[in-house]
Coordinates of C-alpha atoms and ligand atoms in Angstrom, one line a residue:
X75 CA 0.0 0.2 0.0
X76 CA 1.1 3.7 -0.6
X77 CA 4.3 5.0 -1.6
X78 CA 8.2 5.3 0.1
X79 CA 8.9 9.3 0.5
X80 CA 11.3 9.0 -2.6
X81 CA 8.5 7.5 -4.8
X82 CA 5.8 10.0 -3.8
X83 CA 8.1 13.3 -3.8
X84 CA 10.4 12.1 -6.5
X85 CA 7.4 12.7 -9.2
X86 CA 7.9 16.5 -9.8
X87 CA 4.7 17.7 -8.3
X88 CA 4.8 20.3 -5.7
X89 CA 2.8 19.1 -2.6
X90 CA 1.6 21.2 0.4
X91 CA 0.4 19.3 3.6
X92 CA -3.2 18.9 2.3
X93 CA -2.1 17.0 -0.5
X94 CA -0.6 14.2 1.1
X95 CA -1.8 11.5 3.7
X96 CA 0.4 9.4 6.2
X97 CA -1.0 5.5 6.2
X98 CA -1.6 4.3 9.4
X99 CA 1.4 2.2 11.4
X100 CA 1.0 -0.4 14.3
X101 CA 0.3 1.1 17.8
X102 CA 2.2 -0.5 21.0
X103 CA 2.5 2.3 23.1
X104 CA 0.5 5.3 24.7
X105 CA -0.1 8.7 23.1
X106 CA 1.3 10.1 26.9
X107 CA 4.7 8.3 25.7
X108 CA 5.3 10.2 22.6
X109 CA 8.3 12.4 23.0
X110 CA 8.3 15.4 21.0
X111 CA 11.5 16.7 22.2
X112 CA 13.8 18.1 19.3
X113 CA 16.7 20.2 18.3
X114 CA 15.5 23.4 16.9
X115 CA 19.2 24.6 16.1
X116 CA 22.2 22.5 16.6
X117 CA 22.7 23.4 20.0
X118 CA 19.1 24.6 21.2
X119 CA 16.6 21.7 22.1
X120 CA 12.6 22.3 22.6
X121 CA 10.3 20.0 24.5
X122 CA 7.6 21.3 22.5
X123 CA 8.7 22.1 18.8
X124 CA 6.5 25.1 18.1
X125 CA 8.5 28.3 17.4
X126 CA 6.1 31.7 17.2
X127 CA 7.2 33.9 13.9
X128 CA 9.4 36.9 14.1
X129 CA 6.1 39.1 12.8
X130 CA 5.1 42.6 14.0
X131 CA 1.7 41.4 14.9
X132 CA 2.7 37.8 16.5
X133 CA 6.0 38.0 18.6
X134 CA 7.1 40.7 20.8
X135 CA 7.9 40.2 24.7
X136 CA 4.6 39.3 25.7
X137 CA 4.7 36.0 23.0
X138 CA 8.2 35.1 23.7
X139 CA 7.6 34.6 27.2
X140 CA 4.2 32.6 26.4
X141 CA 6.1 30.4 23.7
X142 CA 9.1 29.8 26.2
X143 CA 6.3 28.9 29.1
X144 CA 4.8 26.2 27.0
X145 CA 8.1 24.5 25.9
X146 CA 8.7 26.7 22.4
X147 CA 10.2 29.6 21.5
X148 CA 9.2 33.1 20.3
X149 CA 11.4 34.8 17.5
X150 CA 10.8 38.8 18.2
X151 CA 10.1 40.8 15.2
X152 CA 12.4 43.5 14.0
X153 CA 10.1 45.9 12.1
X154 CA 11.1 48.2 14.6
X155 CA 14.1 50.2 15.9
X156 CA 17.2 48.8 17.6
X157 CA 15.9 50.1 21.0
X158 CA 12.6 48.8 20.3
X159 CA 13.7 45.4 19.6
X160 CA 16.4 45.1 22.3
X161 CA 13.5 46.3 24.9
X162 CA 11.4 43.5 23.8
X163 CA 14.3 41.2 24.1
X164 CA 15.4 42.1 27.3
X165 CA 11.7 42.1 29.0
X166 CA 11.5 38.6 27.7
X167 CA 14.9 37.5 29.0
X168 CA 14.4 39.2 32.3
X169 CA 10.9 37.8 32.6
X170 CA 10.1 36.0 36.1
X171 CA 7.2 33.8 36.3
X172 CA 4.0 35.4 37.8
X173 CA 4.7 38.8 36.5
X174 CA 3.3 41.1 33.8
X175 CA 5.2 41.4 30.8
X176 CA 4.3 44.9 30.1
X177 CA 1.9 46.4 33.2
X178 CA -0.6 48.7 31.9
X179 CA -0.3 52.5 33.4
X180 CA -3.0 55.1 33.4
X181 CA -2.6 58.9 34.8
X182 CA -5.0 59.6 37.8
X183 CA -6.6 62.1 35.0
X184 CA -8.0 59.6 33.0
X185 CA -11.8 58.0 33.1
X186 CA -13.5 55.0 33.9
X187 CA -14.3 55.3 30.1
X188 CA -10.8 55.0 29.2
X189 CA -10.4 51.5 31.8
X190 CA -13.8 50.2 30.3
X191 CA -12.4 50.7 26.6
X192 CA -8.9 49.4 27.6
X193 CA -11.0 46.3 29.1
X194 CA -12.6 45.8 25.5
X195 CA -9.4 46.3 23.3
X196 CA -7.0 43.9 25.4
X197 CA -9.0 42.2 28.0
X198 CA -7.4 43.4 30.9
X199 CA -9.0 44.4 34.0
X200 CA -6.7 46.0 35.8
X201 CA -4.4 49.4 35.4
X202 CA -1.7 50.8 37.8
X203 CA -2.0 54.7 38.4
X204 CA 1.0 56.4 38.0
X205 CA 2.3 60.2 37.9
X206 CA 3.2 59.5 33.9
X207 CA 0.8 57.0 33.0
X208 CA 3.9 54.8 32.5
X209 CA 6.0 52.2 34.0
X210 CA 8.7 54.4 36.1
X211 CA 6.4 56.8 37.1
X212 CA 5.1 57.2 40.7
X213 CA 2.7 54.6 41.8
X214 CA -0.5 56.2 43.1
X215 CA -2.9 53.0 43.1
X216 CA -4.5 50.5 41.2
X217 CA -8.1 50.2 39.4
X218 CA -9.4 46.9 38.6
X219 CA -12.9 46.4 37.5
X220 CA -14.3 46.0 41.2
X221 CA -13.2 49.6 41.8
X222 CA -15.4 50.9 38.8
X223 CA -18.2 48.5 37.7
X224 CA -21.0 49.9 39.4
X225 CA -19.8 53.4 38.4
X226 CA -22.5 55.0 35.9
X227 CA -21.0 58.5 35.3
X228 CA -18.1 57.2 32.6
X229 CA -16.3 60.4 32.9
X230 CA -15.1 59.6 36.5
X231 CA -11.7 60.3 36.9
X232 CA -9.8 57.1 38.0
X233 CA -8.3 59.2 40.9
X234 CA -11.8 59.0 42.1
X235 CA -12.0 55.2 42.3
X236 CA -8.7 53.8 42.3
X237 CA -7.5 52.0 45.3
X238 CA -4.7 54.0 46.9
X239 CA -3.9 51.7 49.8
X240 CA -1.7 49.1 48.2
X241 CA 0.7 46.5 49.5
X242 CA 3.9 46.6 47.5
X243 CA 7.2 45.0 47.1
X244 CA 10.6 46.5 46.6
X245 CA 12.2 45.7 43.4
X246 CA 15.8 45.1 44.5
X247 CA 14.6 42.6 46.9
X248 CA 11.9 40.8 45.7
X249 CA 12.2 37.1 43.6
X250 CA 9.3 35.1 42.3
X251 CA 8.8 32.9 45.3
X252 CA 8.5 36.0 47.6
X253 CA 6.0 37.9 45.7
X254 CA 3.8 34.4 45.6
X255 CA 4.1 34.3 49.4
X256 CA 3.1 37.9 50.0
X257 CA 0.2 37.4 47.5
X258 CA -0.9 34.5 48.9
X259 CA -0.6 36.0 52.8
X260 CA -2.6 39.2 51.7
X261 CA -5.3 37.2 49.6
X262 CA -4.7 40.0 47.1
X263 CA -4.7 39.7 43.5
X264 CA -2.0 42.1 42.6
X265 CA 1.4 42.8 43.9
X266 CA 3.1 46.2 42.5
X267 CA 7.0 46.1 42.6
X268 CA 8.5 49.7 43.5
X269 CA 11.7 51.1 43.2
X270 CA 13.5 53.0 46.3
X271 CA 11.5 56.5 45.0
X272 CA 8.3 54.7 44.9
X273 CA 8.3 54.4 41.2
X274 CA 6.4 51.7 39.6
X275 CA 9.0 49.2 38.1
X276 CA 6.8 45.5 37.8
X277 CA 3.7 43.8 38.7
X278 CA 3.0 40.5 40.0
X279 CA -0.1 39.0 39.7
X280 CA -2.1 35.5 41.7
X281 CA -3.5 34.6 38.1
X282 CA -0.5 34.4 36.6
X283 CA 1.4 32.5 39.3
X284 CA -1.9 29.9 38.9
X285 CA -1.3 30.1 35.4
X286 CA 2.4 29.4 35.2
X287 CA 2.0 26.1 38.0
X288 CA -0.6 24.8 35.8
X289 CA 2.2 24.8 32.6
X290 CA 2.7 21.6 31.2
X291 CA 5.7 21.0 32.5
X292 CA 5.1 23.0 35.8
X293 CA 6.8 25.8 34.9
X294 CA 8.7 27.9 32.2
X295 CA 9.9 25.0 30.0
X296 CA 12.3 26.6 27.7
X297 CA 14.9 28.0 29.8
X298 CA 18.7 28.9 28.3
X299 CA 21.6 27.9 29.6
X300 CA 21.8 32.0 31.4
X301 CA 18.9 30.1 33.6
X302 CA 16.4 32.9 32.0
X303 CA 13.7 32.3 29.4
X304 CA 15.0 31.0 25.6
X305 CA 14.4 33.8 23.5
X306 CA 15.4 34.5 19.6
X307 CA 15.6 37.6 17.6
X308 CA 15.0 38.6 13.9
X309 CA 17.6 40.5 12.0
X310 CA 18.2 41.3 8.3
X311 CA 21.7 41.3 6.5
X312 CA 22.5 44.6 5.9
X313 CA 25.5 46.2 7.6
X314 CA 23.2 47.8 10.0
X315 CA 22.1 44.5 11.0
X316 CA 25.6 43.4 12.3
X317 CA 25.6 46.1 15.1
X318 CA 21.9 45.1 15.8
X319 CA 23.3 41.2 16.4
X320 CA 25.8 42.9 18.5
X321 CA 23.5 44.7 21.0
X322 CA 20.9 41.8 20.8
X323 CA 23.8 39.6 21.9
X324 CA 25.7 41.6 24.4
X325 CA 23.1 43.7 25.8
X326 CA 19.9 41.6 25.3
X327 CA 21.6 38.4 25.8
X328 CA 19.6 36.7 22.8
X329 CA 20.2 32.8 22.6
X330 CA 19.4 32.7 18.8
X331 CA 19.1 34.9 15.7
X332 CA 16.8 34.4 12.9
X333 CA 18.1 36.0 9.4
X334 CA 15.1 36.9 8.0
X335 CA 14.5 36.7 4.5
X336 CA 11.9 35.5 1.9
X337 CA 14.6 33.8 0.1
X338 CA 17.7 33.0 2.1
X339 CA 19.9 32.2 -0.8
X340 CA 21.9 35.2 -1.6
X341 CA 25.6 36.2 -0.8
X342 CA 24.3 38.7 1.9
X343 CA 23.0 35.9 4.0
X344 CA 26.3 33.6 3.2
X345 CA 28.4 36.6 4.8
X346 CA 26.0 37.6 7.3
X347 CA 26.2 34.2 8.8
X348 CA 30.0 34.1 8.5
X349 CA 30.3 37.2 10.0
X350 CA 28.2 36.1 12.8
X351 CA 29.5 32.7 13.6
X352 CA 33.2 34.7 13.6
X353 CA 32.1 37.4 16.1
X354 CA 29.7 36.2 18.2
X355 CA 30.9 32.5 18.9
X356 CA 28.2 30.4 20.6
X357 CA 25.5 32.2 19.3
X358 CA 23.3 29.8 16.9
X359 CA 22.2 31.4 13.7
X360 CA 18.9 29.9 11.9
X361 CA 19.2 30.8 8.1
X362 CA 16.6 31.0 5.6
X363 CA 14.1 31.0 4.0
X364 CA 15.2 28.2 1.4
X365 CA 13.2 25.2 -0.3
X366 CA 15.5 23.4 -2.1
X367 CA 18.4 21.0 -1.0
X368 CA 20.8 23.2 -3.0
X369 CA 20.0 26.5 -1.1
X370 CA 19.9 24.3 1.9
X371 CA 23.2 23.3 1.3
X372 CA 24.8 26.6 0.6
X373 CA 23.5 28.0 3.8
X374 CA 24.7 25.1 5.9
X375 CA 28.3 25.2 4.4
X376 CA 28.2 29.1 5.4
X377 CA 27.7 27.8 9.1
X378 CA 23.7 27.8 9.7
X379 CA 22.7 26.3 12.8
X380 CA 19.2 25.6 11.6
X381 CA 17.1 26.3 8.1
X382 CA 14.0 28.0 7.8
X383 CA 12.1 26.3 5.1
X384 CA 9.1 27.7 3.4
X385 CA 8.6 30.4 0.5
X386 CA 4.7 31.5 -0.4
X387 CA 3.3 28.9 2.1
X388 CA 2.2 31.4 4.9
X389 CA -1.5 32.1 5.2
X390 CA -0.7 36.0 4.5
X391 CA 1.7 35.3 1.4
X392 CA 1.6 36.5 -2.0
X393 CA 5.1 35.4 -3.2
X394 CA 4.4 32.8 -5.4
X395 CA 1.3 34.6 -7.0
X396 CA 3.7 37.8 -7.4
X397 CA 6.9 36.2 -7.8
X398 CA 6.6 32.6 -9.4
X399 CA 8.9 31.2 -7.3
X400 CA 8.3 28.8 -4.5
X401 CA 7.6 25.4 -3.4
X402 CA 4.6 23.3 -2.2
X403 CA 5.1 23.0 1.6
X404 CA 5.0 19.3 1.9
X405 CA 7.7 18.9 -0.7
X406 CA 10.2 21.8 0.2
X407 CA 10.0 20.4 4.1
X408 CA 10.8 16.5 2.5
X409 CA 13.6 17.7 0.4
X410 CA 15.3 20.2 2.5
X411 CA 15.3 17.9 5.5
X412 CA 16.9 15.4 3.8
X413 CA 19.9 16.9 3.0
X414 CA 19.8 19.2 6.6
X415 CA 19.3 16.2 8.5
X416 CA 21.9 13.9 7.3
X417 CA 24.5 17.2 8.2
X418 CA 22.9 17.4 11.5
X419 CA 21.4 20.5 10.9
X420 CA 17.5 21.0 12.2
X421 CA 14.7 22.2 9.6
X422 CA 11.9 24.2 11.0
X423 CA 8.9 24.2 8.7
X424 CA 7.8 27.6 8.5
X425 CA 4.3 28.6 7.4
X426 CA 1.1 27.1 5.9
X427 CA 0.3 25.3 9.5
X428 CA -3.4 25.4 9.8
X429 CA -4.1 22.4 12.4
X430 CA -2.4 19.8 14.5
X431 CA -2.7 17.3 11.6
X432 CA 0.0 19.8 9.5
X433 CA 2.4 20.2 12.6
X434 CA 2.2 16.0 12.6
X435 CA 3.0 16.1 8.7
X436 CA 5.8 18.9 8.7
X437 CA 7.4 17.3 11.7
X438 CA 7.1 13.5 10.1
X439 CA 8.3 14.9 6.8
X440 CA 11.7 15.8 8.4
X441 CA 11.2 19.0 10.5
X442 CA 12.1 19.2 13.8
X443 CA 10.1 22.2 14.7
X444 CA 7.2 24.3 12.9
X445 CA 7.1 28.0 12.8
X446 CA 3.4 29.7 12.9
X447 CA 2.4 33.2 12.3
X448 CA -1.4 32.7 11.7
X449 CA -1.5 30.0 14.5
X450 CA -0.8 32.2 17.0
X451 CA -1.7 35.7 15.8
X452 CA -5.1 36.6 17.6
X453 CA -4.2 35.1 20.8
X454 CA -3.9 37.2 23.9
X455 CA -0.4 37.0 23.8
X456 CA 0.1 38.5 20.5
X457 CA 0.6 42.1 20.0
X458 CA -2.1 44.6 19.2
X459 CA -5.3 45.4 20.4
X460 CA -8.8 43.3 19.8
X461 CA -11.4 45.1 17.8
X462 CA -15.2 44.0 16.9
X463 CA -15.7 43.6 13.5
X464 CA -19.4 42.8 12.4
X465 CA -19.7 41.2 16.2
X466 CA -16.5 38.8 15.9
X467 CA -13.5 40.0 17.8
X468 CA -10.6 40.2 16.3
X469 CA -6.9 41.1 15.8
X470 CA -5.1 42.5 13.3
X471 CA -2.3 39.9 11.4
X472 CA 0.0 40.9 8.1
X473 CA 2.3 39.7 6.2
X474 CA 5.6 41.3 6.7
X475 CA 5.8 42.3 2.5
X476 CA 2.4 43.7 3.0
X477 CA 2.4 47.3 1.8
X478 CA 1.2 48.0 5.6
X479 CA 4.4 46.3 7.1
X480 CA 6.8 47.5 4.5
X481 CA 6.0 51.0 4.9
X482 CA 7.4 50.4 8.8
X483 CA 10.4 49.3 7.5
X484 CA 10.1 45.3 6.5
X485 CA 11.0 45.5 2.9
X486 CA 14.2 44.7 3.3
X487 CA 13.4 41.0 4.0
X488 CA 12.2 41.1 0.4
X489 CA 15.5 42.2 -0.9
X490 CA 13.6 45.4 -1.9
X491 CA 15.3 48.7 -3.1
X492 CA 13.8 51.4 -0.8
X493 CA 14.3 53.7 -3.7
X494 CA 12.2 52.0 -6.3
X495 CA 8.1 50.9 -6.5
X496 CA 7.2 49.1 -3.5
X497 CA 5.6 45.5 -4.4
X498 CA 3.4 43.7 -1.9
X499 CA 4.3 40.1 -1.2
X500 CA 2.1 39.6 1.5
X501 CA -1.6 41.2 2.7
X502 CA -2.7 42.5 5.8
X503 CA -6.1 41.8 7.6
X504 CA -7.7 40.2 10.9
X505 CA -8.1 36.9 12.3
X506 CA -10.1 36.0 15.0
X507 CA -9.4 36.0 19.0
X508 CA -8.1 32.9 19.5
X509 CA -7.8 32.7 23.4
X510 CA -4.3 32.2 25.1
X511 CA -1.3 30.3 23.5
X512 CA -0.7 29.1 27.4
X513 CA -4.1 27.8 27.3
X514 CA -4.3 26.1 23.9
X515 CA -0.9 25.0 22.9
X516 CA -1.1 22.0 25.4
X517 CA -4.3 20.7 23.4
X518 CA -2.4 21.1 20.3
X519 CA 0.7 19.1 21.9
X520 CA -1.4 16.5 22.7
X521 CA -3.0 16.3 19.3
X522 CA 0.4 16.1 18.0
X523 CA 1.0 13.3 20.3
X524 CA -2.0 11.2 19.2
X525 CA -0.9 11.6 15.5
X526 CA 2.4 10.3 16.2
X527 CA 0.8 7.6 17.9
X528 CA -1.4 6.9 14.8
X529 CA 1.9 6.7 12.9
X530 CA 3.3 4.2 15.2
X531 CA 6.0 6.5 16.1
X532 CA 7.3 7.2 19.5
X533 CA 9.5 10.4 18.5
X534 CA 10.3 12.8 15.9
X535 CA 13.7 10.5 15.2
X536 CA 11.6 7.5 14.9
X537 CA 9.0 8.9 12.6
X538 CA 11.9 10.1 10.5
X539 CA 13.4 6.8 10.9
X540 CA 10.4 5.0 9.7
X541 CA 9.9 7.2 6.5
X542 CA 13.8 7.0 5.5
X543 CA 13.4 3.3 5.7
X544 CA 10.4 2.7 3.6
X545 CA 8.1 1.5 6.2
X546 CA 6.3 4.8 6.7
X547 CA 3.8 4.8 3.6
X548 CA 2.0 7.8 2.1
X549 CA 0.0 8.8 -0.7
X550 CA -1.3 12.1 -2.2
X551 CA -5.1 12.8 -2.0
X552 CA -7.3 13.9 -4.5
X553 CA -9.5 16.9 -4.1
X554 CA -12.6 14.8 -3.3
X555 CA -10.5 12.8 -0.7
X556 CA -9.3 16.1 0.7
X557 CA -13.0 17.1 1.3
X558 CA -14.0 13.8 2.4
X559 CA -11.0 14.3 5.0
X560 CA -12.6 17.7 6.4
X561 CA -16.1 18.2 7.4
X562 CA -19.0 17.6 5.1
X563 CA -22.7 16.6 5.2
X564 CA -23.2 18.4 8.1
X565 CA -26.1 21.0 8.6
X566 CA -24.2 23.1 10.9
X567 CA -21.5 22.7 13.3
X568 CA -19.1 25.0 15.2
X569 CA -15.6 24.6 14.2
X570 CA -12.8 25.8 16.9
X571 CA -9.3 26.6 15.6
X572 CA -7.5 24.4 18.4
Ligands
LIG739 P1 1.4 31.4 8.3 O1 0.7 30.4 7.8 O2 2.1 30.3 9.6 O3 2.8 31.7 8.1 O4 0.9 32.7 8.9 C1 3.7 32.7 8.6 C2 4.9 32.9 7.5 O5 4.8 33.3 6.5 C3 6.0 33.9 6.3 N1 5.5 35.5 6.1 C4 5.2 35.9 4.7 N2 5.5 35.5 3.5 N3 4.8 37.3 2.3 C5 5.4 36.2 2.5 O6 5.3 35.9 1.2 C6 4.9 38.2 3.7 O7 3.9 39.3 3.6 C7 4.8 37.4 4.9 N4 5.0 37.9 6.1 C8 5.1 36.6 6.6 C9 6.8 33.9 7.1 O8 8.1 32.7 6.8 C10 6.3 33.6 8.2 O9 7.0 33.0 9.3

């Protein structure tokens, strides 16, 4: 029955995940025994093989912290100034469990209407009141929903409703353990952390401690050798990016950099990876994007510690339509991974992941991890505010090659000459509110483990071995078979994205 990998992928057809289907193997173990631990780069191991994309509507500090908490990794985007990116990297690297990533502050002159709007946009129910309305300003009080939910005049200033009698802790002496003890003893929900002059510096919350304790691995799972969360950051390949890498590494202590390009097989990328390997020993570099084995070989020979694979497969990508170049994602992963894995360099399947089945396919075809944009966009941890469109709660999600994103500076990813006409290779739009990464990723991981159990593979390496030995068989699916494999003949149904 079915075909081997070389038989299916050697026919000159570009397949994507939905085009192929794996035939089941023999089960002699439980899904809980499946181990998805893998190397995302030559030197960095992940317990959960999921990485969030370096996109300005996907990964800033909040997402990077959440991805590390669930055992994956976030790559902070660079569609911003060096200072802004460094701030996000430092915030994520310095994060402790139980602490809010970016505490929201307002001035006492702001009104109840402002907090109500914030609740609607960001889902946040508490705000720190400082004299400047920012972190670093003098702490004057806190406002939670309980302070204003019966207030009828929405113009009431926050100074009239805030709780000023707060228990605080000193920044210099506080630890996560102490913060949790103080919250437990006081039975309060929030603990503002202040500097010597009473300025607000951080905020610990009971809810976050509770959530961290529920993490699949009982606490932050992706921890770097420096004892802090594992965090990645994207950079370009221009001269100024050399300075960026130096700052991200020396000041931000970033663990891995991604050379972010839609077509990575360039002399720019080769010289950038050589530069980083020479100047920053110990810093892992993810190169890409590539879709062929010859591109993969060139970047591996230049020093890549991992390859990002995918061209035009992303949900917001129009590269294949605009430039006629790219490859079906299943075929791209299969071919690049055959070469890269034989040389000990992990492949990260980037883009086009729509569900847990796509993750199973990417990993079983040779990827060590998957990178996702749309899957994580629209979650509470993604940057940006929620808005309501025709009664549906949505968040913005945009391609880094969309005109909107390129206007902010991301055109370098597309080798675009800033002097000439801008050609979009992506779109900008919205995705539904998807809840929280911390809550949802464990479900995704469990579904992937069940997929591996159906394959008869106990680990990612096991799945590769089965495919390469010819034991794992697969087939392509006709359009009708794909339709049959989806939901059909239902009058109505509810489809959850996780
Ligand atoms: P998903 O499908 O997860 O894809 O939303 C995310 C990946 O898509 C790539 N990306 C783009 N590709 N034009 C493109 O051709 C774009 O504007 C664009 N923005 C992001 C990127 O590899 C990301 O990880």
